[in-house]
Coordinates of C-alpha atoms in Angstrom, one line a residue:
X1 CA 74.2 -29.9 -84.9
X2 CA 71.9 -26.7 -85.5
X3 CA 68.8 -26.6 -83.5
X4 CA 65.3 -27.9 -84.7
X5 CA 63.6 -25.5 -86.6
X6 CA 60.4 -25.8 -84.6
X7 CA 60.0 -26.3 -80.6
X8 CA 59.8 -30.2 -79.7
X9 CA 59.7 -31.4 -76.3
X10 CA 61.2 -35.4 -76.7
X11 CA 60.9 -37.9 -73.7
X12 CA 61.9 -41.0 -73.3
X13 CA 60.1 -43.7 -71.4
X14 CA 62.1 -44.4 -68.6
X15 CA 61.0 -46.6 -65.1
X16 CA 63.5 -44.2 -63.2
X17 CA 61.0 -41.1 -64.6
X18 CA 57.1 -41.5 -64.1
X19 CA 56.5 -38.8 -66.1
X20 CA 59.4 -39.5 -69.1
X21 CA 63.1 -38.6 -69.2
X22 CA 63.2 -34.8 -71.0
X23 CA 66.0 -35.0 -73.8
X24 CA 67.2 -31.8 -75.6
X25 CA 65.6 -32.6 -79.5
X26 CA 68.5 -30.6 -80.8
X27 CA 71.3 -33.2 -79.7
X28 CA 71.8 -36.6 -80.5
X29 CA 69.8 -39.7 -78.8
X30 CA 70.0 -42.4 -80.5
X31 CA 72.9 -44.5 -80.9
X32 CA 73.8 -45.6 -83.8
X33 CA 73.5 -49.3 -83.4
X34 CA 69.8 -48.8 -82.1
X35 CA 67.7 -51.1 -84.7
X36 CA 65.0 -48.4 -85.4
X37 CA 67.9 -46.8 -86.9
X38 CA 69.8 -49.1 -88.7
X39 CA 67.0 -51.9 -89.8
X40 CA 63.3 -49.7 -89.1
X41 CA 62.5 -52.0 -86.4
X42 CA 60.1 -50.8 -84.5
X43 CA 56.5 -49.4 -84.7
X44 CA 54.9 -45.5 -84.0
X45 CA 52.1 -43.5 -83.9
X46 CA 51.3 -40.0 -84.6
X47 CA 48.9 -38.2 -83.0
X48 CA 46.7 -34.3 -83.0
X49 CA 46.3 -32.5 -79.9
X50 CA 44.3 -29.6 -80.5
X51 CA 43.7 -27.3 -77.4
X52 CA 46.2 -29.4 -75.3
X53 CA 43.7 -32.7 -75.8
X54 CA 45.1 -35.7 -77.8
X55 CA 42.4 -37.1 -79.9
X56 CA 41.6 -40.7 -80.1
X57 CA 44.5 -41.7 -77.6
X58 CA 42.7 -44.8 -77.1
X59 CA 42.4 -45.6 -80.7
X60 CA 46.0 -44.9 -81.5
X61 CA 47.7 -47.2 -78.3
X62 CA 45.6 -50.1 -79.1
X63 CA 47.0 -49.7 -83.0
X64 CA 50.4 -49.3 -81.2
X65 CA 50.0 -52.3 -79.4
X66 CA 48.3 -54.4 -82.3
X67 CA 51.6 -53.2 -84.3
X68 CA 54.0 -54.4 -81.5
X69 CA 52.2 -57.8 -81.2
X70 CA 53.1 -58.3 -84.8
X71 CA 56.5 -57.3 -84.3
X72 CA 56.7 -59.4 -81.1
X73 CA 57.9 -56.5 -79.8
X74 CA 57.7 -55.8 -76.0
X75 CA 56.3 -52.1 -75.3
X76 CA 55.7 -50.1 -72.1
X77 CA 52.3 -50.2 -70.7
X78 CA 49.4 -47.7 -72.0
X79 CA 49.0 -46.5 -68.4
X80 CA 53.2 -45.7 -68.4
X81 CA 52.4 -43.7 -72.1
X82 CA 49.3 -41.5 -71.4
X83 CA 51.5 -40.3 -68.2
X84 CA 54.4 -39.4 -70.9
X85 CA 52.2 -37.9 -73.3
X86 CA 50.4 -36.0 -70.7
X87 CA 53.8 -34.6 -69.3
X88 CA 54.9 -33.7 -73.0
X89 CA 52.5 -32.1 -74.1
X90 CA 51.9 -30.1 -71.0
X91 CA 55.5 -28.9 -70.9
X92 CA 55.7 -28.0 -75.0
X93 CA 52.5 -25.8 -74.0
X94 CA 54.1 -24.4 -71.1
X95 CA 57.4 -23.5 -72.4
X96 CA 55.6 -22.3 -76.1
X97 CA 52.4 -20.6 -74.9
X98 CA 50.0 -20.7 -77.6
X99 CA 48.6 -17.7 -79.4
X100 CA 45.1 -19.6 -79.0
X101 CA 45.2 -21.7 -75.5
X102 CA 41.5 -23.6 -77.2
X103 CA 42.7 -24.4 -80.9
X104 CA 46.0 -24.4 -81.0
X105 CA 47.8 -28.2 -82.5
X106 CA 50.2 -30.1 -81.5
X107 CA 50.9 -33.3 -83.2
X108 CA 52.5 -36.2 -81.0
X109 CA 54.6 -38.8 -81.9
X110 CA 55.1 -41.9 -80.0
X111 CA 58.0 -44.2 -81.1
X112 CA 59.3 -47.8 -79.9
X113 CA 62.4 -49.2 -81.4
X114 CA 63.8 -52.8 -81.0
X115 CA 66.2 -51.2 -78.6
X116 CA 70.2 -51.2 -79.2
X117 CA 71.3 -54.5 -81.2
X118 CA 71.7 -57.2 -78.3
X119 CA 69.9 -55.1 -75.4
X120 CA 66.7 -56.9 -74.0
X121 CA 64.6 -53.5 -73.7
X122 CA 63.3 -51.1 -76.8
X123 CA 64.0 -47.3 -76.9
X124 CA 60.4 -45.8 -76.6
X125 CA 59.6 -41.9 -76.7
X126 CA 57.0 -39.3 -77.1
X127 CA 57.8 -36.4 -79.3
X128 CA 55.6 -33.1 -79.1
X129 CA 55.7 -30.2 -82.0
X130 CA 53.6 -28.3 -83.9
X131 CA 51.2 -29.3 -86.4
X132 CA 53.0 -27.4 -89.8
X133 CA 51.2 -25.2 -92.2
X134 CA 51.0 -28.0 -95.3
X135 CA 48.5 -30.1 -93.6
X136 CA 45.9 -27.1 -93.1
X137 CA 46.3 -25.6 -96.3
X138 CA 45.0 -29.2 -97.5
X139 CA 42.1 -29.6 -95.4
X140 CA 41.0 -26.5 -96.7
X141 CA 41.9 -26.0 -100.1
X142 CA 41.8 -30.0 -101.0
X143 CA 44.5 -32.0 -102.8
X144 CA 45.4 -33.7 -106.2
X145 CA 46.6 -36.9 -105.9
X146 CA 48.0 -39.8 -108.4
X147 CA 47.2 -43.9 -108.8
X148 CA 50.5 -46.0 -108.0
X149 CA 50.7 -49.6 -108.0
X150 CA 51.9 -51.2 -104.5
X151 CA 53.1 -54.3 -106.2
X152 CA 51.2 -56.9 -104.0
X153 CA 48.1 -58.1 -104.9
X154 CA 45.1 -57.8 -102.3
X155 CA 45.1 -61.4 -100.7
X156 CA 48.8 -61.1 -99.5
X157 CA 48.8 -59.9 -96.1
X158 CA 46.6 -63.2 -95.3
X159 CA 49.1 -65.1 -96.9
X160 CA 52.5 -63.2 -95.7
X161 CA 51.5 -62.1 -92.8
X162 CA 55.4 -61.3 -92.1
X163 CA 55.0 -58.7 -94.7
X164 CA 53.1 -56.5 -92.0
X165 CA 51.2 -54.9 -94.3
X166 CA 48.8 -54.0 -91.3
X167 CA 50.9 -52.6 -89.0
X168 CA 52.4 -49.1 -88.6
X169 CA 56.2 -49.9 -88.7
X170 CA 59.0 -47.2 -89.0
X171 CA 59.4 -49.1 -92.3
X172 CA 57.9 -46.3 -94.1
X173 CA 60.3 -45.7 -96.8
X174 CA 58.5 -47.1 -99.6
X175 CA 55.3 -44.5 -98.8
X176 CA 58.2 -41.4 -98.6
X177 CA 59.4 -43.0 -102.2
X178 CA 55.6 -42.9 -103.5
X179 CA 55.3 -38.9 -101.6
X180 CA 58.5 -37.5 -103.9
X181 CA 57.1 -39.6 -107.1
X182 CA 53.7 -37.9 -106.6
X183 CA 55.2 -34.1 -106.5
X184 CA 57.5 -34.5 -109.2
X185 CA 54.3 -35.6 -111.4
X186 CA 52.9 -32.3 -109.5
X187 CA 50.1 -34.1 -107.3
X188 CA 50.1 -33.8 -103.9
X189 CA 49.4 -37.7 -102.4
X190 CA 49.1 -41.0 -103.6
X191 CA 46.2 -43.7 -103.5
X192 CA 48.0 -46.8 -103.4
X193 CA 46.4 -50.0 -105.7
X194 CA 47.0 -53.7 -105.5
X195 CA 48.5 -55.3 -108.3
X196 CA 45.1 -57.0 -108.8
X197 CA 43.6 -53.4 -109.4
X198 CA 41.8 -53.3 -105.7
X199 CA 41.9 -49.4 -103.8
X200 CA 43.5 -49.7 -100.7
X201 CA 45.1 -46.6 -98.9
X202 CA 47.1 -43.5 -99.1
X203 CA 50.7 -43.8 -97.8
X204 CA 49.7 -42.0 -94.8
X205 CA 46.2 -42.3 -94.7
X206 CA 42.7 -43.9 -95.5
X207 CA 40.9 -44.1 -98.3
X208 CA 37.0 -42.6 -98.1
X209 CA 34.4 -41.7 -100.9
X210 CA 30.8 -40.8 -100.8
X211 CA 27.5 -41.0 -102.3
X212 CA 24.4 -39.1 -102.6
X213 CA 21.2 -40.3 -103.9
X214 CA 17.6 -40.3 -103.7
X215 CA 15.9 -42.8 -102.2
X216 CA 12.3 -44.0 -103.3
X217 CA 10.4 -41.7 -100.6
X218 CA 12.9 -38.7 -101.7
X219 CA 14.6 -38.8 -99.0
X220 CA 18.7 -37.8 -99.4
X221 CA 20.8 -40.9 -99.0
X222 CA 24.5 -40.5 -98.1
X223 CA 26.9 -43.3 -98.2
X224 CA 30.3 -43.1 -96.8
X225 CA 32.5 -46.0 -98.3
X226 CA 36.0 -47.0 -97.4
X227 CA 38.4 -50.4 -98.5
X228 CA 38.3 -53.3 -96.9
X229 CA 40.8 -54.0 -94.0
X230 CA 41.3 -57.5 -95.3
X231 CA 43.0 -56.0 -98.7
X232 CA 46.3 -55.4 -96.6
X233 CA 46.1 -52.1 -95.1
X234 CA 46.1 -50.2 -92.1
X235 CA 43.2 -49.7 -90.1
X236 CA 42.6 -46.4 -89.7
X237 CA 41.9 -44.5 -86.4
X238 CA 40.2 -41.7 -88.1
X239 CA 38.2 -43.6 -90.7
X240 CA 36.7 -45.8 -87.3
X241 CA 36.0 -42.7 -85.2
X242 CA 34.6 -40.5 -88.6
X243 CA 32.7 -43.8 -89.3
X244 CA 30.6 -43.8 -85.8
X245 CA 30.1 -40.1 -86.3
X246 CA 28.9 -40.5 -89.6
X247 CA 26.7 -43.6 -88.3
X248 CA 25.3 -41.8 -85.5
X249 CA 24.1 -39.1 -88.1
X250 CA 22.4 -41.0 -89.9
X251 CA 24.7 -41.8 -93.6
X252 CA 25.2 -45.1 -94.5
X253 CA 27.9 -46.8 -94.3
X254 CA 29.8 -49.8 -96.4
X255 CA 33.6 -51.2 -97.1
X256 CA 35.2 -52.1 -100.5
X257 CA 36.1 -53.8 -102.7
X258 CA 36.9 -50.7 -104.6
X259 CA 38.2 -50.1 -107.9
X260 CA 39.5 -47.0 -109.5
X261 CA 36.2 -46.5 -111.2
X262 CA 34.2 -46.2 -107.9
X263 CA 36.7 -43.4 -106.8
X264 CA 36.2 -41.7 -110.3
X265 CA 32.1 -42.1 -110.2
X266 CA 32.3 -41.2 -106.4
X267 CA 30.5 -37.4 -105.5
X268 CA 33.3 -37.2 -103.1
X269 CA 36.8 -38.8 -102.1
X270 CA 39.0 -38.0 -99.5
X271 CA 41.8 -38.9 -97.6
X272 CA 41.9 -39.1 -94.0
X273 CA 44.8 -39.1 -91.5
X274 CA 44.9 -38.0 -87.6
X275 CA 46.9 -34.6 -88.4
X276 CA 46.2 -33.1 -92.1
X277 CA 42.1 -34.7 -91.1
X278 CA 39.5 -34.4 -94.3
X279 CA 41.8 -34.4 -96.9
X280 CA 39.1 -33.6 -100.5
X281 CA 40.6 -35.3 -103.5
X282 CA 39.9 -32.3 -106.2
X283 CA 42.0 -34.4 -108.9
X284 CA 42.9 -38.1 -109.3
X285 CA 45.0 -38.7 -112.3
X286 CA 44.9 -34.9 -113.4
X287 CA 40.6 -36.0 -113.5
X288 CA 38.3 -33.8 -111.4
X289 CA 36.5 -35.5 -109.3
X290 CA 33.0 -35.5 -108.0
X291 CA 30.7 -32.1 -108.1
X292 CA 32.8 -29.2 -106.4
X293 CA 29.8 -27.9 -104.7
X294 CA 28.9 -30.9 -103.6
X295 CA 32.3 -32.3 -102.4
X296 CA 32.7 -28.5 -100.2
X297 CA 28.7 -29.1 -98.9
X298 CA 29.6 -32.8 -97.7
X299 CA 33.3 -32.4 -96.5
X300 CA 31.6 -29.2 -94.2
X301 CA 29.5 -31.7 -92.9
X302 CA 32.0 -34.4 -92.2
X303 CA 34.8 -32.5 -90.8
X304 CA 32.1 -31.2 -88.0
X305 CA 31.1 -34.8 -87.4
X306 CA 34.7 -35.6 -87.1
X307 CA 35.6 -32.0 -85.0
X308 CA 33.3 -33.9 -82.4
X309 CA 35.6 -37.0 -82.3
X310 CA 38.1 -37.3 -78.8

């Protein structure tokens, strides 16, 4: 097996090691009957560490938590994983000293399986590498992305909830499926749609679009919309955080129901995720949307509001 082509620390949550069980990334450590593997059982979360600080840990262990719960999956304590993610991402610093000690990113994933089939504890690990290049060169230069129908209409996941369209399960090859469709029709991302024609997310992230308007005084107005949580998707950890930021600064804010026209009429879209952050949407559908200068003027804004979120 050839090494991986970028440093990762991996370790395992063990009781035997406070701090997680190292693990060489390059060799094999899973078995091969372990159900992440063979049936995507399980639940994760990914993480940005910029500096050597995780942002929104909180945030993402509750998610990880809320996910297990709907698994009925037992996981390790959050006190047992900030100690592991501590540890990892101290030792991937320490043994790949950052050009830039202050900015530098790591992302961190944390992972629980079911465990091997017929053992009565998961597999659970904390991964550290560093953030890649693609997810920058998005924030910055913005992305094109395409409509795809998700085939369930937007009052399912109250009626199957065993569906789990609101968790973050390792059940995540439909969204890779939707990624590859999206490049070969040359776009970069997806916004997902129910089959009754509601927005609801991106297949790693969240859905947000903005308005600008003056109000009877003259006074600028700015809205920051998202889709409801109800429609079957995940709650976001960096729409919430961006959200009280935005609040704080005075824009309004309001959720869904959203249609593909209010993403077309929007002065802004973008998509939001913990690693690749402000995503702007310069294309949906090969369309331009919203007012370039505009879109650059709020997105500056935004992703300072959201630089402030830890």
């Amino acid at each position: 097996m050839t090494s991986p082509a970028a440093p990762v620390v991996l370790a395992f949550l063990d009781p035997a090691f406070p701090e997680g069980r190292v693990a060489d990334a390059s060799q094999p450590q899973l078995l091969v009957t372990d159900l992440g593997v063979t049936r995507g059982d399980g639940v994760f979360e990914t993480m940005l560490a910029v500096g050597g600080t995780v942002r929104k840990m909180q945030a993402h262990l509750d998610r990880l938590g809320g996910s297990a719960a709907a698994l009925d999956l037992d996981i390790p304590d959050q006190d047992v994983w900030r100690r592991v993610i501590a540890a990892a991402v101290a030792r991937h610093r320490s043994e790949n000293p950052p050009a830039d000690p202050a900015t530098d990113e790591l992302v961190v994933k944390l992972v629980v399986t079911r465990g091997v089939e017929g053992a009565p504890t998961p597999t659970a690990w904390v991964q550290a590498s560093p953030a890649g290049a693609a997810g920058r060169r998005q924030r910055e230069t913005g992305i094109d992305v395409i409509l795809l129908d998700r085939g369930y209409d937007s009052d399912v996941a109250e009626r199957a909830p065993w569906l789990l369209l609101g968790a973050k399960t390792l059940s995540y090859a439909v969204n890779m499926a939707a990624l590859r469709h999206a490049h070969k029709q040359g776009a970069d991302d997806v916004i997902f749609l129910s089959s009754d024609g509601r927005v609801l997310e991106g297949p790693t992230s969240t859905v947000l679009l903005a308005h600008v308007e003056k109000s009877d005084d003259g006074t600028t107005v700015k809205r920051l919309i998202t889709p409801q949580l109800d429609s079957g998707i995940l709650a976001g950890t960096s729409q919430g955080a961006l959200f009280a930021a935005a609040k704080a600064a005075d824009w309004e804010l309001g959720y869904g129901p959203l249609e593909p026209r209010d993403l077309m009429d929007a002065d802004a879209v973008w998509l939001i995720s913990s690693v690749r952050l402000l995503a702007p949407v310069n294309r949906i559908d090969g369309k331009e949307i919203g007012t370039p200068s505009l879109q650059k003027e709020l997105t500056a804004e935004l992703s300072e509001l959201f630089a402030g979120v830890h």
